[in-house]
Amino acid sequence: MQDLDFLPSFPFEFNVVALFGILLVAAFVAGGAVHKSGFLPRVTGFTLVGMLLGNSGLDIIDNATVLKLRPLLDIALGVVLFEFGQRLDFKWWRQDRWLAVSCITESILGFALAFGALLYLGQPPLLAGMAAAIGISTSPAVLWMIARDTHAEGQLTDRAMNLVAANGVIAFITVSMLLAFLHLDQGAPLRLALLHPLWVVAGSIVLGFLAARSTLWLAGLTSKTSDSRLAIVLGMVLTAIGFASVLHFSVLITLLVFGVFIKNLDHEHRVAAVDVGRYGSLFLAVLFVIAGASLSWHTLLLGGMAALVYTLARFAGKFLGVMLISPFSGLGVQKSAWLGLVLLPVSGTALVLAEDVARLYPQFGETLRAIVLGSVALLELVGPILTQLALRMARETRQA
Amino acid sequence: MDEMDFQSSPRMSMGVELELQVLNTRDYNLTRGAPDLLRLLSKTPYKDLIKPEIAQSMIELNSSIHHRYDELLLELRALRDEVTRQCGKLNLAVAGGGTHAFHQWSEQRIFDMPRFHQLSELYGYLAKQFVVFGQHVHLGCPSGDDAVYLVHMLSRHIPHFIVLSGSSPFSQGEDTAFHTARLNAINAFPLSGHMPFVQSWDEFRAFFERMKNMGVVGSMKDFYWDIRPKPGYGTVELRVCDTPLTVEKAAALAAYAQALGQYYLTERPYQPSSDVYELYTYNRFQACRFGAQGNLIDPYTGRHTDIGSDILATLQRVMPYAEQLQGQAGLKVLQREIEENGSDTRWLRHTLEKEQSINDVVRLQAGRWMTPASPPGSAR
């Protein structure tokens, strides 16, 4: 060893642990300050800090940073999707079939209007389809954080969570299926076009199922009163996230399916009352910072008219879908309108879906990203505020 | 018309009010589901029988006026089935039981109605701790004097109703060691306890006017007594019971109250005695804490017995009146339970022991309320 080699080289690079810590602190300092205002959600603070640190601000968080943090972001989305999967209660659908109908109607209408609008603007059908499929999903992260922060509970909150979970399943699977067409469109062999989506979708579902079965079995080995169950569930969630990315499955599908199987297979209520979402919130906060950082006026302009029209058409479809079915369902008309509004936000999951496609075919991905990111940029400040407003107006938050 | 004019009603007609817990079906905590549930129920034929209560996680079922136990039971079952059906649509559950086993009172929200906000303003945290669930039984009386007499007579039997209905051993996630913890929440109120020792409706009316003129109360509603006359309905209202875990039990309790009332108004075996109230809090505490094993001192004879035996002896004595009113099946339900040393409280404790999870206790408790097949008197 030479003289003074023990000193760190300059400019030194933050490792992922330090980065995570700094962003976490920054997020909650800003989030807390914004939250004190009384009418802005904490999430807005996270996003603002991201914008400040991102490439349209101080440029501390660049693409390399985001790549480094990707495993943590997977954890954030994985945990929240696992929680949402558990809200997809098929028993409820059987007792209120209109809830299932409203979910399907709102998914199809949202897809159809967004697809039609993009076609009308002259976008190629495959691109329009892919964007519209991503648009079926609604941000689970936004709803999750705001519902927790405001202690929201009631029919609007429960139904919104159910719809967002179901939307996620439909969106993720549709996007994966469209991959087949994308492969063919880009001149890939048929074998690849067929096997890749199959690998992702079937693999994720099998992994989710196996994770759920083993979690239930492992939880059964411990006593209900101990804290072990929480640790086992959290550990299995992390394991599933890790395996999904190692095996090139979809983390989103795997964890969502994992949650759905837990909810619908847990006949002995072994993990029904285990709350892993509490820990997920920490990771989610950083996800919001990153999402804020990756957006700028530039992305907003790049998405342009297409992003704006796409956003409006998607929302119109979802809103209409909910309102059409509401007279038959257990939710009143007024609350249904607020429910439609809660389905507006798009965020982390949409970004991840667009990124995954863009990684396969960068050229195709560029336009797709522009539209989806543009939509996320449009909604990332407005969306959470409207979600909180809707929950408050429906009198389901604690402060109301 | 004066609110203190006693509206005569047919002797021993009866009605029941049941306060129910509204729960989510994930962890079975209380949830603010009452407004949505009431909206759905308002479209059913039962809309007039189901009402909001102080908290958004509580609804109240009211029976119509009945003369017979079997008719009351039939209606309560139909009400239960309708509520269960509507709950399914909303992914909610309802349950009986005097307290929620693990709910934290600070999380409670008060229903958005002026009277409820006034209560919250006046009583502070007591109003939120008051989120407990009781059964009220109304017994029709021909006159105010009869009502006053019956209140004094039934006061001796308050420990019976506490023991028979007890279904609240848990509070805030802990075993309280009480047979019913619900009454501890009620004891804190300044106007809880019992009616003063008056001898006639005129005397009672004079007492009420004094209290009202001094500004202590605004109406009869402000007295949270275990048992009170209700002049507007022409009834005596027994308010000490926990909401039992099944409607079958609720109907049986009403049948017992009815038979007791019939016995006292027919035989008039005792002159009202203030001795009842000297021992009142002692006997009441014994019932709340120890259930059927509690000690009871008979105010008329000074004899000590355990409450269980005293219930069995009383059931025996009033059985002919129950037969006359066709309510003997209800009394048999209660008799069997005491003989088998069962109770809702025991069932709850036993369930916790078996399941090891308080969430599961509430889940099974809701299942017990909502399942039509639950056989009467199977509480062990």
Short mmCIF file of N, CA and C in Angstrom, two decimals, chain B residues 171-281:
data_model
loop_
_atom_site.label_atom_id
_atom_site.label_comp_id
_atom_site.label_asym_id
_atom_site.label_seq_id
_atom_site.Cartn_x
_atom_site.Cartn_y
_atom_site.Cartn_z
N SER B 171 -61.11 -5.46 26.55
CA SER B 171 -61.16 -4.05 26.22
C SER B 171 -59.76 -3.61 25.81
N GLN B 172 -59.66 -2.87 24.73
CA GLN B 172 -58.37 -2.34 24.26
C GLN B 172 -57.32 -3.44 24.10
N GLY B 173 -57.77 -4.61 23.74
CA GLY B 173 -56.83 -5.71 23.49
C GLY B 173 -56.41 -6.49 24.72
N GLU B 174 -56.99 -6.17 25.89
CA GLU B 174 -56.60 -6.87 27.12
C GLU B 174 -57.80 -7.60 27.74
N ASP B 175 -57.49 -8.68 28.42
CA ASP B 175 -58.52 -9.33 29.22
C ASP B 175 -58.67 -8.53 30.51
N THR B 176 -59.88 -8.01 30.75
CA THR B 176 -60.10 -7.13 31.90
C THR B 176 -60.31 -7.91 33.19
N ALA B 177 -60.46 -9.22 33.10
CA ALA B 177 -60.84 -10.09 34.21
C ALA B 177 -62.29 -9.89 34.64
N PHE B 178 -62.99 -8.96 33.98
CA PHE B 178 -64.40 -8.73 34.29
C PHE B 178 -65.28 -9.65 33.45
N HIS B 179 -66.45 -9.99 33.99
CA HIS B 179 -67.44 -10.69 33.21
C HIS B 179 -68.02 -9.74 32.16
N THR B 180 -68.23 -8.50 32.56
CA THR B 180 -68.56 -7.46 31.58
C THR B 180 -67.78 -6.19 31.88
N ALA B 181 -66.99 -5.76 30.92
CA ALA B 181 -66.20 -4.53 31.07
C ALA B 181 -66.99 -3.34 30.55
N ARG B 182 -68.05 -3.61 29.80
CA ARG B 182 -68.81 -2.53 29.20
C ARG B 182 -69.37 -1.58 30.26
N LEU B 183 -69.86 -2.13 31.36
CA LEU B 183 -70.50 -1.27 32.36
C LEU B 183 -69.51 -0.33 33.01
N ASN B 184 -68.22 -0.70 33.01
CA ASN B 184 -67.21 0.21 33.58
C ASN B 184 -67.13 1.50 32.79
N ALA B 185 -67.41 1.42 31.48
CA ALA B 185 -67.40 2.63 30.65
C ALA B 185 -68.59 3.51 30.99
N ILE B 186 -69.68 2.88 31.40
CA ILE B 186 -70.90 3.65 31.67
C ILE B 186 -70.87 4.26 33.07
N ASN B 187 -70.21 3.55 34.01
CA ASN B 187 -70.17 4.04 35.39
C ASN B 187 -69.55 5.42 35.53
N ALA B 188 -68.71 5.80 34.54
CA ALA B 188 -67.99 7.07 34.66
C ALA B 188 -68.90 8.28 34.48
N PHE B 189 -70.07 8.06 33.90
CA PHE B 189 -70.94 9.21 33.62
C PHE B 189 -71.65 9.70 34.88
N PRO B 190 -71.76 11.03 35.04
CA PRO B 190 -72.32 11.58 36.28
C PRO B 190 -73.78 11.15 36.49
N LEU B 191 -74.52 10.90 35.43
CA LEU B 191 -75.94 10.57 35.61
C LEU B 191 -76.19 9.07 35.38
N SER B 192 -75.17 8.25 35.64
CA SER B 192 -75.40 6.80 35.57
C SER B 192 -75.90 6.34 36.94
N GLY B 193 -76.10 5.04 37.10
CA GLY B 193 -76.57 4.53 38.39
C GLY B 193 -78.03 4.12 38.34
N HIS B 194 -78.78 4.53 39.36
CA HIS B 194 -80.17 4.07 39.40
C HIS B 194 -81.13 5.22 39.71
N MET B 195 -82.39 4.98 39.47
CA MET B 195 -83.44 5.95 39.75
C MET B 195 -83.51 6.20 41.26
N PRO B 196 -83.82 7.43 41.69
CA PRO B 196 -83.94 7.67 43.13
C PRO B 196 -85.14 6.91 43.71
N PHE B 197 -85.17 6.77 45.02
CA PHE B 197 -86.22 5.97 45.65
C PHE B 197 -87.49 6.80 45.78
N VAL B 198 -88.23 6.91 44.66
CA VAL B 198 -89.52 7.62 44.70
C VAL B 198 -90.62 6.56 44.73
N GLN B 199 -91.86 6.97 45.16
CA GLN B 199 -92.91 5.97 45.37
C GLN B 199 -94.02 6.00 44.34
N SER B 200 -94.05 7.07 43.54
CA SER B 200 -95.15 7.18 42.58
C SER B 200 -94.69 7.99 41.38
N TRP B 201 -95.51 7.96 40.33
CA TRP B 201 -95.15 8.72 39.14
C TRP B 201 -95.12 10.21 39.46
N ASP B 202 -96.05 10.71 40.29
CA ASP B 202 -96.05 12.14 40.65
C ASP B 202 -94.75 12.53 41.34
N GLU B 203 -94.30 11.65 42.24
CA GLU B 203 -93.04 11.94 42.94
C GLU B 203 -91.87 11.96 41.97
N PHE B 204 -91.91 10.99 41.04
CA PHE B 204 -90.82 10.93 40.06
C PHE B 204 -90.81 12.18 39.19
N ARG B 205 -92.01 12.59 38.82
CA ARG B 205 -92.16 13.75 37.97
C ARG B 205 -91.63 15.01 38.67
N ALA B 206 -91.93 15.12 39.97
CA ALA B 206 -91.45 16.26 40.74
C ALA B 206 -89.91 16.25 40.79
N PHE B 207 -89.34 15.03 40.97
CA PHE B 207 -87.88 14.90 40.98
C PHE B 207 -87.31 15.37 39.64
N PHE B 208 -87.92 14.92 38.55
CA PHE B 208 -87.42 15.28 37.24
C PHE B 208 -87.49 16.79 37.03
N GLU B 209 -88.62 17.41 37.44
CA GLU B 209 -88.76 18.86 37.27
C GLU B 209 -87.67 19.61 38.03
N ARG B 210 -87.38 19.14 39.26
CA ARG B 210 -86.32 19.79 40.05
C ARG B 210 -84.99 19.72 39.30
N MET B 211 -84.66 18.54 38.81
CA MET B 211 -83.39 18.36 38.11
C MET B 211 -83.33 19.24 36.86
N LYS B 212 -84.48 19.32 36.20
CA LYS B 212 -84.52 20.09 34.97
C LYS B 212 -84.39 21.59 35.28
N ASN B 213 -85.11 22.05 36.33
CA ASN B 213 -85.04 23.47 36.68
C ASN B 213 -83.65 23.88 37.15
N MET B 214 -82.95 22.93 37.77
CA MET B 214 -81.59 23.25 38.21
C MET B 214 -80.59 23.13 37.07
N GLY B 215 -81.09 22.69 35.92
CA GLY B 215 -80.19 22.59 34.75
C GLY B 215 -79.33 21.36 34.73
N VAL B 216 -79.62 20.38 35.58
CA VAL B 216 -78.81 19.16 35.60
C VAL B 216 -79.08 18.31 34.36
N VAL B 217 -80.37 18.25 33.97
CA VAL B 217 -80.71 17.49 32.77
C VAL B 217 -81.62 18.32 31.88
N GLY B 218 -81.67 17.94 30.61
CA GLY B 218 -82.59 18.58 29.68
C GLY B 218 -83.79 17.70 29.40
N SER B 219 -83.55 16.40 29.37
CA SER B 219 -84.65 15.46 29.11
C SER B 219 -84.34 14.13 29.79
N MET B 220 -85.28 13.21 29.68
CA MET B 220 -85.09 11.89 30.29
C MET B 220 -83.87 11.17 29.71
N LYS B 221 -83.55 11.53 28.46
CA LYS B 221 -82.42 10.88 27.77
C LYS B 221 -81.11 11.06 28.51
N ASP B 222 -81.02 12.12 29.34
CA ASP B 222 -79.74 12.41 29.98
C ASP B 222 -79.46 11.51 31.18
N PHE B 223 -80.46 10.76 31.62
CA PHE B 223 -80.21 9.80 32.70
C PHE B 223 -79.71 8.49 32.10
N TYR B 224 -78.49 8.08 32.46
CA TYR B 224 -77.94 6.83 31.93
C TYR B 224 -78.13 5.69 32.91
N TRP B 225 -79.29 5.66 33.56
CA TRP B 225 -79.53 4.64 34.58
C TRP B 225 -79.61 3.24 33.97
N ASP B 226 -79.34 2.24 34.81
CA ASP B 226 -79.43 0.85 34.36
C ASP B 226 -80.85 0.51 33.93
N ILE B 227 -81.78 1.15 34.60
CA ILE B 227 -83.19 0.89 34.28
C ILE B 227 -83.95 2.17 34.56
N ARG B 228 -84.78 2.58 33.63
CA ARG B 228 -85.48 3.87 33.81
C ARG B 228 -86.86 3.81 33.17
N PRO B 229 -87.78 4.61 33.68
CA PRO B 229 -89.08 4.69 33.02
C PRO B 229 -88.93 5.51 31.74
N LYS B 230 -89.70 5.17 30.73
CA LYS B 230 -89.67 5.92 29.48
C LYS B 230 -91.09 6.37 29.19
N PRO B 231 -91.48 7.56 29.72
CA PRO B 231 -92.89 7.97 29.65
C PRO B 231 -93.40 8.08 28.21
N GLY B 232 -92.56 8.52 27.29
CA GLY B 232 -92.99 8.70 25.91
C GLY B 232 -93.47 7.40 25.28
N TYR B 233 -92.83 6.29 25.64
CA TYR B 233 -93.25 4.99 25.10
C TYR B 233 -94.24 4.27 26.03
N GLY B 234 -94.35 4.76 27.26
CA GLY B 234 -95.14 4.05 28.25
C GLY B 234 -94.50 2.74 28.66
N THR B 235 -93.17 2.79 28.84
CA THR B 235 -92.46 1.55 29.16
C THR B 235 -91.47 1.75 30.30
N VAL B 236 -91.01 0.61 30.81
CA VAL B 236 -89.81 0.58 31.65
C VAL B 236 -88.70 0.07 30.74
N GLU B 237 -87.57 0.77 30.73
CA GLU B 237 -86.50 0.43 29.81
C GLU B 237 -85.31 -0.13 30.59
N LEU B 238 -85.01 -1.40 30.32
CA LEU B 238 -83.89 -2.07 30.97
C LEU B 238 -82.67 -1.88 30.07
N ARG B 239 -81.62 -1.22 30.60
CA ARG B 239 -80.52 -0.80 29.73
C ARG B 239 -79.19 -1.41 30.13
N VAL B 240 -79.21 -2.36 31.05
CA VAL B 240 -77.97 -2.81 31.64
C VAL B 240 -77.29 -3.93 30.84
N CYS B 241 -78.03 -4.54 29.91
CA CYS B 241 -77.49 -5.72 29.22
C CYS B 241 -76.41 -5.35 28.19
N ASP B 242 -75.37 -6.18 28.09
CA ASP B 242 -74.49 -6.18 26.93
C ASP B 242 -75.29 -6.70 25.75
N THR B 243 -74.93 -6.28 24.53
CA THR B 243 -75.52 -6.94 23.36
C THR B 243 -74.97 -8.37 23.33
N PRO B 244 -75.85 -9.37 23.37
CA PRO B 244 -75.34 -10.75 23.37
C PRO B 244 -74.74 -11.11 22.01
N LEU B 245 -74.16 -12.30 21.92
CA LEU B 245 -73.48 -12.70 20.68
C LEU B 245 -74.45 -13.25 19.63
N THR B 246 -75.70 -13.50 20.01
CA THR B 246 -76.69 -14.00 19.04
C THR B 246 -78.04 -13.33 19.27
N VAL B 247 -78.86 -13.28 18.22
CA VAL B 247 -80.21 -12.73 18.41
C VAL B 247 -81.07 -13.66 19.26
N GLU B 248 -80.75 -14.95 19.22
CA GLU B 248 -81.53 -15.90 20.01
C GLU B 248 -81.44 -15.55 21.49
N LYS B 249 -80.22 -15.23 21.92
CA LYS B 249 -80.00 -14.84 23.31
C LYS B 249 -80.72 -13.53 23.62
N ALA B 250 -80.66 -12.61 22.68
CA ALA B 250 -81.30 -11.30 22.89
C ALA B 250 -82.80 -11.48 23.12
N ALA B 251 -83.42 -12.35 22.33
CA ALA B 251 -84.86 -12.59 22.48
C ALA B 251 -85.14 -13.28 23.81
N ALA B 252 -84.25 -14.20 24.20
CA ALA B 252 -84.44 -14.91 25.47
C ALA B 252 -84.38 -13.94 26.65
N LEU B 253 -83.46 -12.98 26.60
CA LEU B 253 -83.35 -11.99 27.68
C LEU B 253 -84.64 -11.18 27.78
N ALA B 254 -85.20 -10.82 26.62
CA ALA B 254 -86.45 -10.06 26.62
C ALA B 254 -87.57 -10.90 27.24
N ALA B 255 -87.59 -12.19 26.91
CA ALA B 255 -88.63 -13.06 27.46
C ALA B 255 -88.52 -13.15 28.98
N TYR B 256 -87.29 -13.19 29.49
CA TYR B 256 -87.08 -13.24 30.94
C TYR B 256 -87.57 -11.95 31.59
N ALA B 257 -87.22 -10.82 31.00
CA ALA B 257 -87.66 -9.53 31.54
C ALA B 257 -89.18 -9.46 31.55
N GLN B 258 -89.77 -9.95 30.48
CA GLN B 258 -91.23 -9.91 30.35
C GLN B 258 -91.90 -10.76 31.44
N ALA B 259 -91.37 -11.97 31.64
CA ALA B 259 -91.95 -12.87 32.65
C ALA B 259 -91.79 -12.27 34.06
N LEU B 260 -90.62 -11.69 34.32
CA LEU B 260 -90.40 -11.04 35.62
C LEU B 260 -91.41 -9.91 35.83
N GLY B 261 -91.56 -9.09 34.79
CA GLY B 261 -92.48 -7.96 34.89
C GLY B 261 -93.90 -8.42 35.16
N GLN B 262 -94.30 -9.46 34.47
CA GLN B 262 -95.65 -10.01 34.62
C GLN B 262 -95.84 -10.52 36.06
N TYR B 263 -94.83 -11.20 36.55
CA TYR B 263 -94.87 -11.72 37.92
C TYR B 263 -95.05 -10.58 38.92
N TYR B 264 -94.22 -9.55 38.80
CA TYR B 264 -94.27 -8.47 39.80
C TYR B 264 -95.56 -7.68 39.72
N LEU B 265 -96.01 -7.37 38.49
CA LEU B 265 -97.23 -6.56 38.39
C LEU B 265 -98.47 -7.36 38.75
N THR B 266 -98.39 -8.69 38.66
CA THR B 266 -99.54 -9.51 39.03
C THR B 266 -99.56 -9.77 40.53
N GLU B 267 -98.44 -10.27 41.05
CA GLU B 267 -98.44 -10.68 42.46
C GLU B 267 -98.12 -9.56 43.44
N ARG B 268 -97.39 -8.56 42.96
CA ARG B 268 -96.91 -7.48 43.85
C ARG B 268 -96.42 -8.05 45.17
N PRO B 269 -95.42 -8.90 45.13
CA PRO B 269 -95.00 -9.63 46.33
C PRO B 269 -94.29 -8.76 47.37
N TYR B 270 -93.69 -7.64 46.96
CA TYR B 270 -92.95 -6.81 47.92
C TYR B 270 -93.40 -5.37 47.84
N GLN B 271 -93.28 -4.69 48.98
CA GLN B 271 -93.34 -3.23 48.97
C GLN B 271 -91.98 -2.74 48.51
N PRO B 272 -91.91 -1.69 47.70
CA PRO B 272 -90.60 -1.15 47.33
C PRO B 272 -89.80 -0.81 48.59
N SER B 273 -88.53 -1.13 48.57
CA SER B 273 -87.70 -0.89 49.76
C SER B 273 -86.39 -0.25 49.33
N SER B 274 -85.98 0.75 50.08
CA SER B 274 -84.72 1.42 49.74
C SER B 274 -83.53 0.52 50.04
N ASP B 275 -83.78 -0.59 50.74
CA ASP B 275 -82.70 -1.55 51.01
C ASP B 275 -82.08 -2.05 49.70
N VAL B 276 -82.94 -2.17 48.66
CA VAL B 276 -82.46 -2.64 47.36
C VAL B 276 -81.27 -1.79 46.91
N TYR B 277 -81.38 -0.49 47.17
CA TYR B 277 -80.34 0.41 46.68
C TYR B 277 -79.13 0.49 47.59
N GLU B 278 -79.30 0.08 48.85
CA GLU B 278 -78.11 0.01 49.74
C GLU B 278 -77.15 -1.05 49.24
N LEU B 279 -77.71 -2.15 48.74
CA LEU B 279 -76.87 -3.26 48.29
C LEU B 279 -76.61 -3.22 46.79
N TYR B 280 -77.23 -2.22 46.13
CA TYR B 280 -77.26 -2.21 44.67
C TYR B 280 -75.86 -2.27 44.06
N THR B 281 -74.98 -1.37 44.47
CA THR B 281 -73.66 -1.32 43.81
C THR B 281 -72.81 -2.54 44.17
#
